[in-house]
mmCIF file of C-alpha atoms in Angstrom:
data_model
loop_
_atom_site.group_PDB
_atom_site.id
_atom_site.type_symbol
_atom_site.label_atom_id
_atom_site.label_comp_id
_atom_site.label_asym_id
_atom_site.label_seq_id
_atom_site.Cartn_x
_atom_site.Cartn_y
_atom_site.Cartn_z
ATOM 1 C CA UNK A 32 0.000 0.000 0.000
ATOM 2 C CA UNK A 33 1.305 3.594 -1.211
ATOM 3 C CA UNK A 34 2.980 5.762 2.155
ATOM 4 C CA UNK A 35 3.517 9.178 3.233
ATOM 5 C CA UNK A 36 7.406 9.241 3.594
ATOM 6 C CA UNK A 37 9.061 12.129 5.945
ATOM 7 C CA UNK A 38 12.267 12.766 6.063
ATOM 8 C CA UNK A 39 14.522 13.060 8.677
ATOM 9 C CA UNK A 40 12.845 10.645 11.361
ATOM 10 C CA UNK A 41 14.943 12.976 14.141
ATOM 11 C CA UNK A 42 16.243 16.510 13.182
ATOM 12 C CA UNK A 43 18.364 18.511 16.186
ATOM 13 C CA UNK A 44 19.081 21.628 15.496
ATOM 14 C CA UNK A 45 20.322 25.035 17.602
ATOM 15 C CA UNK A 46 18.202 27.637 18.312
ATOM 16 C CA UNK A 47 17.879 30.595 15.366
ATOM 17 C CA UNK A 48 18.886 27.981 12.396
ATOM 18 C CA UNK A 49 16.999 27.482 9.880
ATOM 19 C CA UNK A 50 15.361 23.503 9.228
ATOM 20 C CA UNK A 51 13.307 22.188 6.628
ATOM 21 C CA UNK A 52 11.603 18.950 6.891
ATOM 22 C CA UNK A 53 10.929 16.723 4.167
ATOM 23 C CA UNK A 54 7.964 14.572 2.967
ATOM 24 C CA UNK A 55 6.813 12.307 0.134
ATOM 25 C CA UNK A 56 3.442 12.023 -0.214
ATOM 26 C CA UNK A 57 0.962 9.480 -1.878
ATOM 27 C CA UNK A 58 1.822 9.725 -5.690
ATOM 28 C CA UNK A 59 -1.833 10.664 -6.704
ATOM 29 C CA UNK A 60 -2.816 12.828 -3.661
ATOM 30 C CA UNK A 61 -3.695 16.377 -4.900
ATOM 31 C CA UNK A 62 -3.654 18.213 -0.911
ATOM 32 C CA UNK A 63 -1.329 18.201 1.066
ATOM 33 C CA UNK A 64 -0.779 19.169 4.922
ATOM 34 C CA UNK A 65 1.132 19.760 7.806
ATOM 35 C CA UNK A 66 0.611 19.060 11.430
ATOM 36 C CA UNK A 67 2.652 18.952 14.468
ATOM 37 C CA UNK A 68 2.639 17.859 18.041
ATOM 38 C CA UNK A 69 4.407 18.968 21.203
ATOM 39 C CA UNK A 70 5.077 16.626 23.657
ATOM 40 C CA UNK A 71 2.045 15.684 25.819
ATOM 41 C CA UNK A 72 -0.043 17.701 23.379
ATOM 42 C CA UNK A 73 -2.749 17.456 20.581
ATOM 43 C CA UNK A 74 -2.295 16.891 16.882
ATOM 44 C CA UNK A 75 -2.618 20.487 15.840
ATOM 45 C CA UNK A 76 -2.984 21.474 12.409
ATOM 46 C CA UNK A 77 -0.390 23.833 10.317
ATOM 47 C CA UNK A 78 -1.142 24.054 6.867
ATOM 48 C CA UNK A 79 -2.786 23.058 4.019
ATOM 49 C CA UNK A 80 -1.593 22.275 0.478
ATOM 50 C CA UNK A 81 -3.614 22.501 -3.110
ATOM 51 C CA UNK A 82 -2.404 23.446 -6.512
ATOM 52 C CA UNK A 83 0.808 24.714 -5.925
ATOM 53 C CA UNK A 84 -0.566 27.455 -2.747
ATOM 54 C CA UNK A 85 -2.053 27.676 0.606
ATOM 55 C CA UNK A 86 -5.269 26.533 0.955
ATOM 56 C CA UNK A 87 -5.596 27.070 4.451
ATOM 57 C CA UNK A 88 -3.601 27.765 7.258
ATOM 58 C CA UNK A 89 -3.667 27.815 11.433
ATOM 59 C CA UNK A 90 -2.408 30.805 13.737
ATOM 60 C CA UNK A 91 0.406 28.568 14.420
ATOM 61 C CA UNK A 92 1.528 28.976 10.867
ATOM 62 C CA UNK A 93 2.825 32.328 10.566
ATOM 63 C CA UNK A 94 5.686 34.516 8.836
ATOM 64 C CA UNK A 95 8.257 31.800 10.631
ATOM 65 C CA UNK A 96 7.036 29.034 8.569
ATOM 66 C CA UNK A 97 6.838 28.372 4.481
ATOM 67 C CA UNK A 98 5.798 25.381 2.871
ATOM 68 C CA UNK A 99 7.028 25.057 -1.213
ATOM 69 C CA UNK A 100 6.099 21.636 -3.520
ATOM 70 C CA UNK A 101 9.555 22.329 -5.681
ATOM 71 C CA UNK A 102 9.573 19.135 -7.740
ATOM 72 C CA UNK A 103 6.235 17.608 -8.099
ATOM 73 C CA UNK A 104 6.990 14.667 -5.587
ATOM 74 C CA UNK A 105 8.636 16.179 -2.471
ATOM 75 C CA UNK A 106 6.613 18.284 -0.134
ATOM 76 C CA UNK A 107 8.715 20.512 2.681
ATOM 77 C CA UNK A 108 8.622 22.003 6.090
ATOM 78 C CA UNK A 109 10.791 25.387 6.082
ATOM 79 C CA UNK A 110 11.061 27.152 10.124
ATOM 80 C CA UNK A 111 13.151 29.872 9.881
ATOM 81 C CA UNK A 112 15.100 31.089 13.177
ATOM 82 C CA UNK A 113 13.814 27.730 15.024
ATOM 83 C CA UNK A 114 12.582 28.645 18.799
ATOM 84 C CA UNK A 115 13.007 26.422 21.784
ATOM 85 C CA UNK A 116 8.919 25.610 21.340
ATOM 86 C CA UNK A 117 9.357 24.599 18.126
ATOM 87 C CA UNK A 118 10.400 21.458 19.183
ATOM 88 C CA UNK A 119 7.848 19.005 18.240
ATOM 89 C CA UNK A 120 6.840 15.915 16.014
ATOM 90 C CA UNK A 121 6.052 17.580 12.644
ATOM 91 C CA UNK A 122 3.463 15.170 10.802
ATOM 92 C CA UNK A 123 2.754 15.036 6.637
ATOM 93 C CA UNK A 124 -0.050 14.495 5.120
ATOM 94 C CA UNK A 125 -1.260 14.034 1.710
ATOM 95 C CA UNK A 126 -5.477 13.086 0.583
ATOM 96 C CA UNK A 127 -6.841 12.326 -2.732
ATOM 97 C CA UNK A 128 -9.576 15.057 -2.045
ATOM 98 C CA UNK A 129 -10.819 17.013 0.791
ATOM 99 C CA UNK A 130 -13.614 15.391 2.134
ATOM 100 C CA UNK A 131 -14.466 12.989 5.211
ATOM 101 C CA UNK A 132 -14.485 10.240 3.233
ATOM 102 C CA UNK A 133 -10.944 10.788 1.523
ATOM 103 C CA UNK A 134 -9.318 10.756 4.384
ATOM 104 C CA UNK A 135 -5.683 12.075 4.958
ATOM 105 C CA UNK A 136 -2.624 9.273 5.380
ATOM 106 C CA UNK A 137 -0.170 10.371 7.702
ATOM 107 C CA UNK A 138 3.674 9.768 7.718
ATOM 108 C CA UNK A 139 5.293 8.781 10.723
ATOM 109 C CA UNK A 140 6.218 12.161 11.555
ATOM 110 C CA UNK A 141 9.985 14.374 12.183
ATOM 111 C CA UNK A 142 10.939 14.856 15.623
ATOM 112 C CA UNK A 143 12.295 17.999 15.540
ATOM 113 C CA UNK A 144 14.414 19.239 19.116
ATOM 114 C CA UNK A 145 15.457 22.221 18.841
ATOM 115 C CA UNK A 146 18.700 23.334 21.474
ATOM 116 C CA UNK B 66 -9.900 27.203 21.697
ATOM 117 C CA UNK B 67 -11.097 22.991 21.684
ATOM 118 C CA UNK B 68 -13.028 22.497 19.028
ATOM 119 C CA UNK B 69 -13.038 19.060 19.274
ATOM 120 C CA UNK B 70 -12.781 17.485 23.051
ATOM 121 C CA UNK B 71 -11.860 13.851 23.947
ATOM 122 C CA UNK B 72 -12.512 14.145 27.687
ATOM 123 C CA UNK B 73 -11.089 10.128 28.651
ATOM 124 C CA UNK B 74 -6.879 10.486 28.523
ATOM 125 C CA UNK B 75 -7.300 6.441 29.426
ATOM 126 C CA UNK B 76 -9.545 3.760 29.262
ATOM 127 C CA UNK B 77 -8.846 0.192 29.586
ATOM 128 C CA UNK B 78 -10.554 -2.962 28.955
ATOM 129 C CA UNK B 79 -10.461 -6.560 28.788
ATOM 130 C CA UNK B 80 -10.137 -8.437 25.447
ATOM 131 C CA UNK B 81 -13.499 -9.972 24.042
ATOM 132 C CA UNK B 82 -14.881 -6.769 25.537
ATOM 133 C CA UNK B 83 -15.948 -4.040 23.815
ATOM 134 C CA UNK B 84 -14.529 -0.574 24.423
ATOM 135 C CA UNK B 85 -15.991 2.350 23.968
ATOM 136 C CA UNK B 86 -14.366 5.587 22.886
ATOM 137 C CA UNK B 87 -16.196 8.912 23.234
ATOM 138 C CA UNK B 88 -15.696 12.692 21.298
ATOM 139 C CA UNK B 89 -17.486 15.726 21.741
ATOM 140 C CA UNK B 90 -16.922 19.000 19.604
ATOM 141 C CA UNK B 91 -18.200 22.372 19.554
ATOM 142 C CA UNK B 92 -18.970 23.692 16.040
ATOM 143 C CA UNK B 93 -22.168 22.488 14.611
ATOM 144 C CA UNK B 94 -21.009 23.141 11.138
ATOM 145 C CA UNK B 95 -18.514 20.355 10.781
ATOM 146 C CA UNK B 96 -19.051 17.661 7.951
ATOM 147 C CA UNK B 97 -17.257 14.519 8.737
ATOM 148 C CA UNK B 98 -15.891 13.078 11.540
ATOM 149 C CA UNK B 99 -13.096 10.706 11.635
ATOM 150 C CA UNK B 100 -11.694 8.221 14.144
ATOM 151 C CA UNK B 101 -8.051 7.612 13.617
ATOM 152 C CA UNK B 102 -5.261 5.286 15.285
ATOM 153 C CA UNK B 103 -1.526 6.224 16.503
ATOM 154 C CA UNK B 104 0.962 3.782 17.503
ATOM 155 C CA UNK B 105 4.284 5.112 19.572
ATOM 156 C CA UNK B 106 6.380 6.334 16.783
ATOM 157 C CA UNK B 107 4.133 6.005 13.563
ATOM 158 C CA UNK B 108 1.727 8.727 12.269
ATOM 159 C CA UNK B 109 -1.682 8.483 12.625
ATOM 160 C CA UNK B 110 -3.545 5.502 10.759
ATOM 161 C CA UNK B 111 -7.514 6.541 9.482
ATOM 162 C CA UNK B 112 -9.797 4.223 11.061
ATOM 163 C CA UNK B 113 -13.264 5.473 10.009
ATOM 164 C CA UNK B 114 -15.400 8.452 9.402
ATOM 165 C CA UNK B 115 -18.847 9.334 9.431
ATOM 166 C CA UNK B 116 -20.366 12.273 7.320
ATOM 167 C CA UNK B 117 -22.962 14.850 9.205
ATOM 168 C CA UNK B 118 -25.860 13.376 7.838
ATOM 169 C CA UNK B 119 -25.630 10.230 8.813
ATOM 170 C CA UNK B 120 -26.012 9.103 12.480
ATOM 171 C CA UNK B 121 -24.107 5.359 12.272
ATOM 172 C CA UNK B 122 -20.961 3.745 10.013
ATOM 173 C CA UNK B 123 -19.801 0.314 10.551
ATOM 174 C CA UNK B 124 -16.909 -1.124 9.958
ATOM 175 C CA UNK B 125 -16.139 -4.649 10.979
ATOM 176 C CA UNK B 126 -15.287 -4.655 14.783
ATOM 177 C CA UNK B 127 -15.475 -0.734 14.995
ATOM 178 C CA UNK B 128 -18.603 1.430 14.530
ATOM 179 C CA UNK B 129 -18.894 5.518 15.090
ATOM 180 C CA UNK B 130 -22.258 6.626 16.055
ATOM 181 C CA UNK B 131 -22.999 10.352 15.618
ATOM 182 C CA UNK B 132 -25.638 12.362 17.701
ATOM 183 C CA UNK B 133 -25.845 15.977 16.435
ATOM 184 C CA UNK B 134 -28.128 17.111 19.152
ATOM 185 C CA UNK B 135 -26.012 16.257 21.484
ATOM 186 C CA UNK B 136 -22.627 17.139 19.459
ATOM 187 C CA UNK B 137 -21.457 14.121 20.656
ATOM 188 C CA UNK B 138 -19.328 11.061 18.390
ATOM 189 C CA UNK B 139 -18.557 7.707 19.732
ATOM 190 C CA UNK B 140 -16.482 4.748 19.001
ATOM 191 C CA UNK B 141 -17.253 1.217 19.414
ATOM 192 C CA UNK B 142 -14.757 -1.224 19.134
ATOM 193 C CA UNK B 143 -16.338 -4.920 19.793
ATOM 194 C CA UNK B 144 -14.670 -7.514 20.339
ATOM 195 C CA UNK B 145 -11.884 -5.758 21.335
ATOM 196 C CA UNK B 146 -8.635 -7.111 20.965
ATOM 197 C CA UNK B 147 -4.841 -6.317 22.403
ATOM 198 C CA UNK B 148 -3.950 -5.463 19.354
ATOM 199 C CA UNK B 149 -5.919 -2.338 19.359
ATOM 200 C CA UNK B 150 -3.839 -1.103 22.384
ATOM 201 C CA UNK B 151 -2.898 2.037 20.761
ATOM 202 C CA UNK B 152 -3.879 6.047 21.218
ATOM 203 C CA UNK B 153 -7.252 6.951 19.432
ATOM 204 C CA UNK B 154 -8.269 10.530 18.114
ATOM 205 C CA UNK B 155 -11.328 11.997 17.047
ATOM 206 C CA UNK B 156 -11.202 14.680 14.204
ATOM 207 C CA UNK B 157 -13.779 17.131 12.303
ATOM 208 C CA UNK B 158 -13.409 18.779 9.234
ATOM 209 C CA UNK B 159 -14.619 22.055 8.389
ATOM 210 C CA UNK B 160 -11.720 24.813 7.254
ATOM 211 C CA UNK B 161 -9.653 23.212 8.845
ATOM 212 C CA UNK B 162 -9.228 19.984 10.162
ATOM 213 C CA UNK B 163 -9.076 19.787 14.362
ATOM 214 C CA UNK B 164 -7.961 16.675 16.504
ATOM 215 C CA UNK B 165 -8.932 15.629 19.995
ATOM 216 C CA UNK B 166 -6.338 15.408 22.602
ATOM 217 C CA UNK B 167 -6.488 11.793 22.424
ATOM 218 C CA UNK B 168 -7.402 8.695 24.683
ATOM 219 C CA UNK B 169 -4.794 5.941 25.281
ATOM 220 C CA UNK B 170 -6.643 2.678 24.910
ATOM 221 C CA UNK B 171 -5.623 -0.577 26.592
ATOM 222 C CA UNK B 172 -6.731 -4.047 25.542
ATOM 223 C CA UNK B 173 -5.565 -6.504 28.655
ATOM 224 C CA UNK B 174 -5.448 -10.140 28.007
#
């Protein structure tokens, strides 16, 4: 059965540096999202993906963060100046369509510590 | 700002039994509902859903029952087995799509 692939599985990087975090989603998914969640926390929703833009996005998801499809396959994660509290698992997820019953397949996330 | 509230952390229960799984969420104007799985270190796995209209959806062992008045989503798991020890969460989709905190299910043998 076609994954969600993220790469890396653990990313550590220092404070103010700049990460982006990698994903492959299902080959014929058209959206495309982002999630994350801190330790002890909900799934919380970042970002969402559809023809080549935005489609929507959370108050989490601000000026700090970009998302970019460069190549047609590989969906990424940029988090410019990384903060202490943006240590988290970062989850991808891609959906054939956006309704209920097309639901989103996850990857098994980025754990991203930030020091 | 919950939209979407999964008010057990824990429940456990013994296998053969069924287990019960509850979700309630705030914003009347949500279309589906969806039950998913996490195992420690894997993303979340979809389970099943149930669209707004619709008050029931089976699936084998598991069934979601929806009641709108009472904004208020369930899931059944029966029989339950160990291997659906795992952390389930409830999830709506309007805009956006919003995740319960989660409730860490144990199947004991």
């Amino acid at each position: 059965e076609p994954e969600v692939t993220q790469t890396p599985s653990h990313q550590v990087t220092q404070m103010g540096q700049e990460v982006i975090l990698r994903c492959v989603p299902i080959s014929n998914h058209l959206y495309f999202y982002w999630y994350r969640q801190i330790l002890g926390q909900k799934v919380e929703f970042l970002v969402s993906f559809y023809n080549n833009e935005i489609s929507e996005k959370s108050e989490i998801f601000d000026d700090q963060f970009s998302v970019e499809r460069p190549d047609g396959s590989n969906f990424t994660l940029k988090i410019r100046s990384t903060k202490l509290e943006d240590s988290a698992m970062y989850f991808c997820a891609s959906s054939l369509g956006q309704l209920g019953n097309q639901p989103q397949h996850f990857g098994d996330g980025t754990r991203l510590s930030i020091l | 700002d919950q939209q979407v509230k999964q008010n057990s952390p824990s429940l456990s229960v013994q296998e053969g039994r069924i287990s019960i799984l509850n979700c309630d969420y705030t914003n009347s104007m949500f279309d589906y509902f969806l039950w998913y799985k996490k195992y420690p270190a894997e993303g979340p796995t979809f389970l099943i859903s149930i669209s707004s209209i619709k008050d029931k959806n089976e699936d084998g062992r598991f069934t979601v029952f929806l009641n709108k008045s009472a904004k208020h989503l369930s899931l059944h798991i029966v029989p339950s087995q160990p291997g659906d020890s795992a952390v389930y969460f409830c999830a709506s989709t309007g805009n956006q799509f919003y995740f319960g905190t989660g409730t860490s299910l144990t199947v004991i043998p």
